mmCIF file with all atom_site columns, C-alpha atoms in Angstrom:
data_model
loop_
_atom_site.group_PDB
_atom_site.id
_atom_site.type_symbol
_atom_site.label_atom_id
_atom_site.label_alt_id
_atom_site.label_comp_id
_atom_site.label_asym_id
_atom_site.label_entity_id
_atom_site.label_seq_id
_atom_site.pdbx_PDB_ins_code
_atom_site.Cartn_x
_atom_site.Cartn_y
_atom_site.Cartn_z
_atom_site.occupancy
_atom_site.B_iso_or_equiv
_atom_site.pdbx_formal_charge
_atom_site.auth_seq_id
_atom_site.auth_comp_id
_atom_site.auth_asym_id
_atom_site.auth_atom_id
_atom_site.pdbx_PDB_model_num
ATOM 1   C CA . MET A 1 1   ? -146.217 -115.665 -74.296 1.00 95.00 ? 1   MET A CA 1
ATOM 2   C CA . ARG A 1 2   ? -143.673 -117.764 -72.497 1.00 98.00 ? 2   ARG A CA 1
ATOM 3   C CA . GLN A 1 3   ? -142.246 -117.413 -68.895 1.00 98.00 ? 3   GLN A CA 1
ATOM 4   C CA . ALA A 1 4   ? -139.047 -118.714 -67.320 1.00 98.00 ? 4   ALA A CA 1
ATOM 5   C CA . THR A 1 5   ? -137.787 -118.440 -63.592 1.00 98.00 ? 5   THR A CA 1
ATOM 6   C CA . THR A 1 6   ? -134.712 -119.007 -61.842 1.00 98.00 ? 6   THR A CA 1
ATOM 7   C CA . THR A 1 7   ? -133.131 -118.362 -58.185 1.00 98.00 ? 7   THR A CA 1
ATOM 8   C CA . LEU A 1 8   ? -129.782 -116.657 -58.366 1.00 98.00 ? 8   LEU A CA 1
ATOM 9   C CA . PRO A 1 9   ? -127.315 -117.163 -55.526 1.00 98.00 ? 9   PRO A CA 1
ATOM 10  C CA . VAL A 1 10  ? -125.507 -114.032 -54.458 1.00 98.00 ? 10  VAL A CA 1
ATOM 11  C CA . GLY A 1 11  ? -122.633 -114.141 -51.984 1.00 98.00 ? 11  GLY A CA 1
ATOM 12  C CA . THR A 1 12  ? -121.743 -110.913 -49.981 1.00 98.00 ? 12  THR A CA 1
ATOM 13  C CA . ARG A 1 13  ? -118.698 -109.886 -48.161 1.00 98.00 ? 13  ARG A CA 1
ATOM 14  C CA . GLY A 1 14  ? -120.639 -107.718 -45.774 1.00 97.00 ? 14  GLY A CA 1
ATOM 15  C CA . GLN A 1 15  ? -122.197 -104.226 -46.383 1.00 97.00 ? 15  GLN A CA 1
ATOM 16  C CA . GLY A 1 16  ? -121.818 -103.032 -49.687 1.00 97.00 ? 16  GLY A CA 1
ATOM 17  C CA . LEU A 1 17  ? -123.098 -103.436 -53.478 1.00 98.00 ? 17  LEU A CA 1
ATOM 18  C CA . VAL A 1 18  ? -122.384 -106.653 -55.324 1.00 98.00 ? 18  VAL A CA 1
ATOM 19  C CA . GLU A 1 19  ? -122.953 -106.404 -59.108 1.00 98.00 ? 19  GLU A CA 1
ATOM 20  C CA . ILE A 1 20  ? -125.192 -109.190 -60.548 1.00 98.00 ? 20  ILE A CA 1
ATOM 21  C CA . THR A 1 21  ? -125.735 -107.758 -63.992 1.00 98.00 ? 21  THR A CA 1
ATOM 22  C CA . ALA A 1 22  ? -123.666 -110.535 -65.717 1.00 98.00 ? 22  ALA A CA 1
ATOM 23  C CA . PRO A 1 23  ? -125.228 -113.729 -64.148 1.00 98.00 ? 23  PRO A CA 1
ATOM 24  C CA . VAL A 1 24  ? -128.788 -112.128 -64.904 1.00 98.00 ? 24  VAL A CA 1
ATOM 25  C CA . ALA A 1 25  ? -127.723 -111.523 -68.497 1.00 98.00 ? 25  ALA A CA 1
ATOM 26  C CA . ARG A 1 26  ? -126.506 -115.056 -68.961 1.00 98.00 ? 26  ARG A CA 1
ATOM 27  C CA . TRP A 1 27  ? -129.652 -116.418 -67.541 1.00 98.00 ? 27  TRP A CA 1
ATOM 28  C CA . LEU A 1 28  ? -131.807 -114.198 -69.563 1.00 98.00 ? 28  LEU A CA 1
ATOM 29  C CA . SER A 1 29  ? -129.981 -115.151 -72.648 1.00 98.00 ? 29  SER A CA 1
ATOM 30  C CA . GLY A 1 30  ? -130.632 -118.872 -72.079 1.00 98.00 ? 30  GLY A CA 1
ATOM 31  C CA . THR A 1 31  ? -134.255 -118.491 -71.741 1.00 98.00 ? 31  THR A CA 1
ATOM 32  C CA . GLY A 1 32  ? -134.718 -117.464 -75.508 1.00 98.00 ? 32  GLY A CA 1
ATOM 33  C CA . ILE A 1 33  ? -137.025 -114.689 -74.763 1.00 98.00 ? 33  ILE A CA 1
ATOM 34  C CA . GLY A 1 34  ? -136.555 -111.671 -77.121 1.00 98.00 ? 34  GLY A CA 1
ATOM 35  C CA . THR A 1 35  ? -139.065 -109.144 -75.963 1.00 98.00 ? 35  THR A CA 1
ATOM 36  C CA . GLY A 1 36  ? -140.614 -109.062 -72.641 1.00 98.00 ? 36  GLY A CA 1
ATOM 37  C CA . LEU A 1 37  ? -140.384 -107.926 -68.861 1.00 98.00 ? 37  LEU A CA 1
ATOM 38  C CA . LEU A 1 38  ? -137.901 -109.125 -66.429 1.00 99.00 ? 38  LEU A CA 1
ATOM 39  C CA . THR A 1 39  ? -138.570 -109.072 -62.662 1.00 99.00 ? 39  THR A CA 1
ATOM 40  C CA . LEU A 1 40  ? -135.962 -109.566 -60.244 1.00 99.00 ? 40  LEU A CA 1
ATOM 41  C CA . PHE A 1 41  ? -136.868 -110.058 -56.557 1.00 99.00 ? 41  PHE A CA 1
ATOM 42  C CA . CYS A 1 42  ? -134.735 -110.122 -53.504 1.00 98.00 ? 42  CYS A CA 1
ATOM 43  C CA . ARG A 1 43  ? -135.863 -112.641 -50.862 1.00 98.00 ? 43  ARG A CA 1
ATOM 44  C CA . HIS A 1 44  ? -134.432 -110.954 -47.863 1.00 98.00 ? 44  HIS A CA 1
ATOM 45  C CA . THR A 1 45  ? -135.447 -107.911 -45.456 1.00 97.00 ? 45  THR A CA 1
ATOM 46  C CA . SER A 1 46  ? -132.067 -106.800 -44.914 1.00 98.00 ? 46  SER A CA 1
ATOM 47  C CA . ALA A 1 47  ? -130.773 -106.546 -48.504 1.00 98.00 ? 47  ALA A CA 1
ATOM 48  C CA . SER A 1 48  ? -132.093 -104.853 -51.443 1.00 98.00 ? 48  SER A CA 1
ATOM 49  C CA . LEU A 1 49  ? -131.712 -104.209 -55.246 1.00 98.00 ? 49  LEU A CA 1
ATOM 50  C CA . VAL A 1 50  ? -130.718 -101.286 -57.119 1.00 98.00 ? 50  VAL A CA 1
ATOM 51  C CA . ILE A 1 51  ? -129.903 -100.164 -60.522 1.00 98.00 ? 51  ILE A CA 1
ATOM 52  C CA . GLN A 1 52  ? -126.810 -97.972  -60.430 1.00 97.00 ? 52  GLN A CA 1
ATOM 53  C CA . GLU A 1 53  ? -123.674 -96.685  -62.330 1.00 97.00 ? 53  GLU A CA 1
ATOM 54  C CA . ASN A 1 54  ? -121.266 -99.504  -62.830 1.00 95.00 ? 54  ASN A CA 1
ATOM 55  C CA . ALA A 1 55  ? -118.337 -97.445  -64.563 1.00 95.00 ? 55  ALA A CA 1
ATOM 56  C CA . ASP A 1 56  ? -116.987 -95.533  -61.593 1.00 96.00 ? 56  ASP A CA 1
ATOM 57  C CA . PRO A 1 57  ? -116.496 -97.486  -58.305 1.00 95.00 ? 57  PRO A CA 1
ATOM 58  C CA . ASP A 1 58  ? -116.610 -94.254  -56.556 1.00 97.00 ? 58  ASP A CA 1
ATOM 59  C CA . VAL A 1 59  ? -120.407 -94.161  -57.074 1.00 97.00 ? 59  VAL A CA 1
ATOM 60  C CA . ARG A 1 60  ? -120.992 -97.250  -55.084 1.00 96.00 ? 60  ARG A CA 1
ATOM 61  C CA . THR A 1 61  ? -118.433 -96.238  -52.214 1.00 96.00 ? 61  THR A CA 1
ATOM 62  C CA . ASP A 1 62  ? -120.543 -92.871  -52.085 1.00 98.00 ? 62  ASP A CA 1
ATOM 63  C CA . LEU A 1 63  ? -123.797 -94.580  -51.891 1.00 97.00 ? 63  LEU A CA 1
ATOM 64  C CA . GLU A 1 64  ? -122.497 -96.908  -49.065 1.00 96.00 ? 64  GLU A CA 1
ATOM 65  C CA . ARG A 1 65  ? -121.174 -93.979  -47.061 1.00 96.00 ? 65  ARG A CA 1
ATOM 66  C CA . PHE A 1 66  ? -124.287 -92.054  -47.692 1.00 97.00 ? 66  PHE A CA 1
ATOM 67  C CA . PHE A 1 67  ? -126.600 -94.863  -46.141 1.00 97.00 ? 67  PHE A CA 1
ATOM 68  C CA . LYS A 1 68  ? -124.258 -95.338  -43.213 1.00 95.00 ? 68  LYS A CA 1
ATOM 69  C CA . ARG A 1 69  ? -124.688 -91.556  -42.406 1.00 97.00 ? 69  ARG A CA 1
ATOM 70  C CA . LEU A 1 70  ? -128.481 -91.695  -43.184 1.00 97.00 ? 70  LEU A CA 1
ATOM 71  C CA . VAL A 1 71  ? -129.239 -94.482  -41.011 1.00 98.00 ? 71  VAL A CA 1
ATOM 72  C CA . LYS A 1 72  ? -126.959 -94.883  -37.922 1.00 96.00 ? 72  LYS A CA 1
ATOM 73  C CA . GLU A 1 73  ? -126.006 -98.216  -36.504 1.00 94.00 ? 73  GLU A CA 1
ATOM 74  C CA . ASP A 1 74  ? -126.856 -97.045  -32.926 1.00 94.00 ? 74  ASP A CA 1
ATOM 75  C CA . PRO A 1 75  ? -128.753 -99.672  -30.761 1.00 92.00 ? 75  PRO A CA 1
ATOM 76  C CA . SER A 1 76  ? -130.010 -96.805  -28.581 1.00 95.00 ? 76  SER A CA 1
ATOM 77  C CA . LEU A 1 77  ? -132.235 -95.544  -31.439 1.00 96.00 ? 77  LEU A CA 1
ATOM 78  C CA . TYR A 1 78  ? -134.064 -98.987  -32.065 1.00 97.00 ? 78  TYR A CA 1
ATOM 79  C CA . ASP A 1 79  ? -136.195 -101.593 -30.148 1.00 96.00 ? 79  ASP A CA 1
ATOM 80  C CA . HIS A 1 80  ? -135.363 -104.446 -32.504 1.00 96.00 ? 80  HIS A CA 1
ATOM 81  C CA . THR A 1 81  ? -131.589 -105.043 -31.407 1.00 91.00 ? 81  THR A CA 1
ATOM 82  C CA . MET A 1 82  ? -131.825 -108.866 -30.816 1.00 90.00 ? 82  MET A CA 1
ATOM 83  C CA . GLU A 1 83  ? -129.820 -109.636 -34.022 1.00 94.00 ? 83  GLU A CA 1
ATOM 84  C CA . GLY A 1 84  ? -127.164 -107.296 -33.481 1.00 94.00 ? 84  GLY A CA 1
ATOM 85  C CA . PRO A 1 85  ? -126.597 -103.407 -33.927 1.00 95.00 ? 85  PRO A CA 1
ATOM 86  C CA . ASP A 1 86  ? -126.639 -103.634 -37.805 1.00 96.00 ? 86  ASP A CA 1
ATOM 87  C CA . ASP A 1 87  ? -129.907 -105.439 -38.262 1.00 97.00 ? 87  ASP A CA 1
ATOM 88  C CA . MET A 1 88  ? -132.475 -102.760 -37.638 1.00 98.00 ? 88  MET A CA 1
ATOM 89  C CA . PRO A 1 89  ? -130.537 -100.193 -39.641 1.00 98.00 ? 89  PRO A CA 1
ATOM 90  C CA . ALA A 1 90  ? -130.476 -102.878 -42.310 1.00 98.00 ? 90  ALA A CA 1
ATOM 91  C CA . HIS A 1 91  ? -134.230 -103.299 -42.379 1.00 98.00 ? 91  HIS A CA 1
ATOM 92  C CA . ILE A 1 92  ? -134.429 -99.496  -42.932 1.00 98.00 ? 92  ILE A CA 1
ATOM 93  C CA . ARG A 1 93  ? -131.937 -99.158  -45.573 1.00 98.00 ? 93  ARG A CA 1
ATOM 94  C CA . SER A 1 94  ? -133.892 -102.123 -47.382 1.00 98.00 ? 94  SER A CA 1
ATOM 95  C CA . ALA A 1 95  ? -137.213 -100.250 -46.740 1.00 97.00 ? 95  ALA A CA 1
ATOM 96  C CA . LEU A 1 96  ? -135.567 -96.882  -48.473 1.00 98.00 ? 96  LEU A CA 1
ATOM 97  C CA . THR A 1 97  ? -134.432 -98.641  -51.403 1.00 97.00 ? 97  THR A CA 1
ATOM 98  C CA . ALA A 1 98  ? -136.326 -101.731 -53.291 1.00 96.00 ? 98  ALA A CA 1
ATOM 99  C CA . VAL A 1 99  ? -136.560 -105.453 -53.150 1.00 98.00 ? 99  VAL A CA 1
ATOM 100 C CA . GLN A 1 100 ? -137.986 -105.797 -56.649 1.00 98.00 ? 100 GLN A CA 1
ATOM 101 C CA . LEU A 1 101 ? -137.074 -104.247 -60.032 1.00 98.00 ? 101 LEU A CA 1
ATOM 102 C CA . SER A 1 102 ? -138.690 -104.470 -63.460 1.00 98.00 ? 102 SER A CA 1
ATOM 103 C CA . ILE A 1 103 ? -136.419 -104.278 -66.342 1.00 98.00 ? 103 ILE A CA 1
ATOM 104 C CA . PRO A 1 104 ? -137.567 -104.396 -70.210 1.00 98.00 ? 104 PRO A CA 1
ATOM 105 C CA . VAL A 1 105 ? -136.213 -107.043 -72.359 1.00 98.00 ? 105 VAL A CA 1
ATOM 106 C CA . ILE A 1 106 ? -135.426 -105.968 -75.928 1.00 98.00 ? 106 ILE A CA 1
ATOM 107 C CA . GLY A 1 107 ? -133.677 -108.264 -78.495 1.00 98.00 ? 107 GLY A CA 1
ATOM 108 C CA . GLY A 1 108 ? -132.936 -110.692 -75.863 1.00 98.00 ? 108 GLY A CA 1
ATOM 109 C CA . ARG A 1 109 ? -131.182 -108.186 -73.615 1.00 98.00 ? 109 ARG A CA 1
ATOM 110 C CA . MET A 1 110 ? -131.986 -105.981 -70.695 1.00 98.00 ? 110 MET A CA 1
ATOM 111 C CA . ALA A 1 111 ? -132.753 -102.572 -71.844 1.00 98.00 ? 111 ALA A CA 1
ATOM 112 C CA . LEU A 1 112 ? -130.216 -101.085 -69.422 1.00 98.00 ? 112 LEU A CA 1
ATOM 113 C CA . GLY A 1 113 ? -128.655 -97.745  -70.116 1.00 97.00 ? 113 GLY A CA 1
ATOM 114 C CA . THR A 1 114 ? -124.944 -97.654  -71.065 1.00 96.00 ? 114 THR A CA 1
ATOM 115 C CA . TRP A 1 115 ? -123.527 -97.195  -67.537 1.00 96.00 ? 115 TRP A CA 1
ATOM 116 C CA . GLN A 1 116 ? -126.137 -99.114  -65.529 1.00 98.00 ? 116 GLN A CA 1
ATOM 117 C CA . GLY A 1 117 ? -125.757 -102.268 -63.748 1.00 98.00 ? 117 GLY A CA 1
ATOM 118 C CA . ILE A 1 118 ? -127.954 -104.402 -61.412 1.00 98.00 ? 118 ILE A CA 1
ATOM 119 C CA . TYR A 1 119 ? -126.732 -104.589 -57.709 1.00 98.00 ? 119 TYR A CA 1
ATOM 120 C CA . LEU A 1 120 ? -127.599 -106.432 -54.452 1.00 98.00 ? 120 LEU A CA 1
ATOM 121 C CA . PHE A 1 121 ? -127.076 -104.104 -51.840 1.00 98.00 ? 121 PHE A CA 1
ATOM 122 C CA . GLU A 1 122 ? -126.137 -105.777 -48.499 1.00 98.00 ? 122 GLU A CA 1
ATOM 123 C CA . HIS A 1 123 ? -126.995 -103.852 -45.570 1.00 98.00 ? 123 HIS A CA 1
ATOM 124 C CA . ARG A 1 124 ? -125.689 -106.367 -42.919 1.00 98.00 ? 124 ARG A CA 1
ATOM 125 C CA . ALA A 1 125 ? -122.078 -106.125 -41.661 1.00 97.00 ? 125 ALA A CA 1
ATOM 126 C CA . ARG A 1 126 ? -121.265 -109.727 -42.047 1.00 97.00 ? 126 ARG A CA 1
ATOM 127 C CA . PRO A 1 127 ? -121.070 -111.854 -45.087 1.00 98.00 ? 127 PRO A CA 1
ATOM 128 C CA . HIS A 1 128 ? -124.359 -113.488 -46.201 1.00 98.00 ? 128 HIS A CA 1
ATOM 129 C CA . GLY A 1 129 ? -125.787 -116.001 -48.736 1.00 98.00 ? 129 GLY A CA 1
ATOM 130 C CA . ARG A 1 130 ? -128.488 -114.124 -50.634 1.00 98.00 ? 130 ARG A CA 1
ATOM 131 C CA . GLU A 1 131 ? -131.222 -115.170 -53.295 1.00 98.00 ? 131 GLU A CA 1
ATOM 132 C CA . VAL A 1 132 ? -132.556 -113.224 -55.928 1.00 99.00 ? 132 VAL A CA 1
ATOM 133 C CA . VAL A 1 133 ? -135.460 -114.731 -58.073 1.00 99.00 ? 133 VAL A CA 1
ATOM 134 C CA . ALA A 1 134 ? -135.693 -113.859 -61.548 1.00 99.00 ? 134 ALA A CA 1
ATOM 135 C CA . HIS A 1 135 ? -138.734 -114.087 -63.568 1.00 98.00 ? 135 HIS A CA 1
ATOM 136 C CA . VAL A 1 136 ? -139.133 -113.219 -67.293 1.00 99.00 ? 136 VAL A CA 1
ATOM 137 C CA . MET A 1 137 ? -142.350 -113.221 -69.409 1.00 98.00 ? 137 MET A CA 1
ATOM 138 C CA . GLY A 1 138 ? -142.532 -112.334 -73.177 1.00 98.00 ? 138 GLY A CA 1
ATOM 139 C CA . GLU A 1 139 ? -141.966 -113.912 -76.548 1.00 98.00 ? 139 GLU A CA 1
#
């Protein structure tokens, strides 16, 4: 059994989904692990990770709109407002999604479905530098 880890930097432009499938796949390929389990972990409390459709960009647009409707950026609703009106809503959106994903590795590749991609979901309004830790264990 072998293991490999790395930290992948992800730049965001503000709220929205940033696809990270390709850099994760490149890193995984370089590990030489053919069968195993890949874990991805977002090191932030106001961003998250999701697996979502990567074919039609309308899916991402609809998801972003849904989360804006679901969790309002209204400072009168929250006690935690020191970091701006988007911060507490970002924490809530992160809690509703996930900061960790587990993906099987088969034949040296992630066992994603045809239309699945991996996304960092930025929940803050301004651009951020984010980090995703990748860990793979297998043979």
